[in-house]
Coordinates of C-alpha atoms in Angstrom, one line a residue:
X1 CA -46.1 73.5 106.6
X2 CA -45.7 72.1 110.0
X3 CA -44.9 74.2 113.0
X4 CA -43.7 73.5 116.3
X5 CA -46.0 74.8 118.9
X6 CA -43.5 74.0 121.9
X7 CA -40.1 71.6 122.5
X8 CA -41.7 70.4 125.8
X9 CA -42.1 66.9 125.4
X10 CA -45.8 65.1 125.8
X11 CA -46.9 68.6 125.8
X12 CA -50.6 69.0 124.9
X13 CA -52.1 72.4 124.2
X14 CA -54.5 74.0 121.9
X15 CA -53.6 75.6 118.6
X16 CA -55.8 78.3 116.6
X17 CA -55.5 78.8 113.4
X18 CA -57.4 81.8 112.8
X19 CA -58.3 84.9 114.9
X20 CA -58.7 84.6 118.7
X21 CA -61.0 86.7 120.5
X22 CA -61.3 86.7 124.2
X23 CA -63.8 88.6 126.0
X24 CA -61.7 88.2 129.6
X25 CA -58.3 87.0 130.2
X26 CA -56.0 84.9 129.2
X27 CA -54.8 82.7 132.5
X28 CA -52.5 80.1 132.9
X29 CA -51.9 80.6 136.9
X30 CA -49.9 77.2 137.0
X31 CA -46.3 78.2 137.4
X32 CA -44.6 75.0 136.5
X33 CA -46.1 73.7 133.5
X34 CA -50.0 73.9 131.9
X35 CA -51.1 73.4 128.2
X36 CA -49.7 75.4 125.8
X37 CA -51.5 78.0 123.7
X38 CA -50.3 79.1 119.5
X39 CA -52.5 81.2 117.7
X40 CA -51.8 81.4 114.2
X41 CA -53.8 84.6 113.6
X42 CA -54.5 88.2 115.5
X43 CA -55.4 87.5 119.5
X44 CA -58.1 90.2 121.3
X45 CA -58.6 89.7 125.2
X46 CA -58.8 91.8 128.2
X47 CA -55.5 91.0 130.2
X48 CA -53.2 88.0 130.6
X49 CA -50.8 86.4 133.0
X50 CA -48.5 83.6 132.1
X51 CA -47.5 81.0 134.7
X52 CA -45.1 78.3 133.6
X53 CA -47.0 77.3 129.9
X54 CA -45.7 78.3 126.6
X55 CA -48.0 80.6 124.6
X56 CA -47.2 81.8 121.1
X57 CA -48.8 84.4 119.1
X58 CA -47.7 84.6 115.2
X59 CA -50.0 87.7 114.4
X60 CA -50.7 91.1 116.6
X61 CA -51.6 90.3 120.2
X62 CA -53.7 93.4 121.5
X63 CA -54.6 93.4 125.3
X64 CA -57.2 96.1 127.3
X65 CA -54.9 95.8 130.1
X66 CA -51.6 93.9 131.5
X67 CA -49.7 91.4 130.0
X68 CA -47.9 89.5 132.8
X69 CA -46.1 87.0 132.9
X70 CA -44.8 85.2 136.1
X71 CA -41.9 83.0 137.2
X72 CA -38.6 81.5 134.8
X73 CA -41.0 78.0 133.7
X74 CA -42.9 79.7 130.9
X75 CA -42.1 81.6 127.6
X76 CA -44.1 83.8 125.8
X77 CA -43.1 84.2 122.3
X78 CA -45.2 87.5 119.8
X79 CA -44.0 87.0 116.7
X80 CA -46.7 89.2 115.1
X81 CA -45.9 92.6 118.1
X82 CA -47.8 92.7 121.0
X83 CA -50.5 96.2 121.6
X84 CA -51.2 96.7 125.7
X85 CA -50.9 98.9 128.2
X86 CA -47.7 97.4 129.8
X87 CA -45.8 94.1 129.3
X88 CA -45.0 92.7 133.0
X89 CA -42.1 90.3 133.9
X90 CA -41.1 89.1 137.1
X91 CA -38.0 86.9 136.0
X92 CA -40.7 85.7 132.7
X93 CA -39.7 85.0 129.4
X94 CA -40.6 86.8 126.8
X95 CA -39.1 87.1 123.2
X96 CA -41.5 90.1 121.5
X97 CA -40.7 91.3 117.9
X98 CA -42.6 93.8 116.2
X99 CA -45.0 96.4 117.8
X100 CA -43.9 96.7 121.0
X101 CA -45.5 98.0 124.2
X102 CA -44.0 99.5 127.4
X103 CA -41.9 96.3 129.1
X104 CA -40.4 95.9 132.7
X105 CA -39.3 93.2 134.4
X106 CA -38.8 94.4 138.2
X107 CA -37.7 91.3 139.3
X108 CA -34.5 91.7 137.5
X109 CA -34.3 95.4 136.6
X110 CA -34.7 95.2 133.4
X111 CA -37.0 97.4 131.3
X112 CA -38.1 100.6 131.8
X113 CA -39.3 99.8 136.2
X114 CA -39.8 103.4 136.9
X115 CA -42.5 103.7 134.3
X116 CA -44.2 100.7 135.7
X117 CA -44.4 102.4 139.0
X118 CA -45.8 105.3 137.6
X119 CA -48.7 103.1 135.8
X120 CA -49.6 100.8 137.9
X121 CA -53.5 101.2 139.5
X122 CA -53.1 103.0 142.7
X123 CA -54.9 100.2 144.8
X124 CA -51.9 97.9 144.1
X125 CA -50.1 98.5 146.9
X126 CA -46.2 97.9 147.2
X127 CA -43.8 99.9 149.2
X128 CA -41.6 99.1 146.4
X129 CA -42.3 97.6 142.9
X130 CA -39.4 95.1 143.3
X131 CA -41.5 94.0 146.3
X132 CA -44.3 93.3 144.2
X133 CA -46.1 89.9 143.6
X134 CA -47.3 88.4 140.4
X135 CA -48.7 85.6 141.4
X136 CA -50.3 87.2 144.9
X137 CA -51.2 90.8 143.7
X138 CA -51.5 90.6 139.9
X139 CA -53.5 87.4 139.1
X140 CA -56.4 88.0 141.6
X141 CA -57.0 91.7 140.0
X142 CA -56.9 89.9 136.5
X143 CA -59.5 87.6 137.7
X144 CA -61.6 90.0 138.9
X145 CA -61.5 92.1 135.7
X146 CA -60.0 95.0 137.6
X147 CA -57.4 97.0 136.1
X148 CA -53.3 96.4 136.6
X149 CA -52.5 99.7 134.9
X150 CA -54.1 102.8 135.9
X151 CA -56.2 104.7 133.1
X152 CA -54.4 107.2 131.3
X153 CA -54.8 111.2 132.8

């Protein structure tokens, strides 16, 4: 039946309707707006960050790494649970039913922020994680395939 991918208007995206496997990241680093991304089946990548898109994911979402997601434009919807390391927020959207991973948002609090301090890769430096930035600090570590979280002791 039909689906609606997004309710932005004149929107223009990209919509899988299988299995999507990708060997980096997923990147949408424009905070206001950007093509939207639905994947009807199970989604395999390295990392992610979501700026101001929409990205839905009906099956399981796994993730190497991070999942972050940056500024109050975009929304990111798993309807299928979502398997990473940590889910990031600062002041995101996210709406995530079934399997769920560890989730902070430390722009607003939310979440559980003290793990998130505990996780995160040693060589992200922030005197405190409310002070940290996305969009500065996150997306350039995604990019260059280094780690957000550190590797489990």
């Amino acid at each position: 039946g039909d689906r609606a991918a997004t309710s932005a208007p004149g929107a223009v995206g990209l919509i899988v309707t299988g299995k999507l496997t990708v060997t980096g990241a997923i990147i949408n680093a424009n905070l206001n707006g950007g093509p939207f991304l639905y994947v009807l089946g199970a989604t395999e990548a390295r990392a992610m960050f979501a700026g101001g898109a929409e990205f839905r994911f009906d099956g399981l979402a796994r993730f190497q790494d991070a999942v972050v997601g940056c500024y109050n434009d975009g929304f990111v919807r798993f309807a299928g649970g979502v398997e990473a390391p940590f889910v990031i927020s600062e002041d995101h959207a996210f709406e995530i039913l079934g399997a769920r991973s560890p989730y902070a948002d430390y722009f607003n609090d939310d979440g559980d922020v003290d793990l998130l301090k505990k996780r995160l890769h040693p060589d992200i430096v922030a005197p405190d994680v409310s002070e940290l930035d996305a969009e500065e600090q996150l997306l350039p570590r995604i990019r260059r395939r280094l780690p957000i979280i550190a590797a489990p002791r």
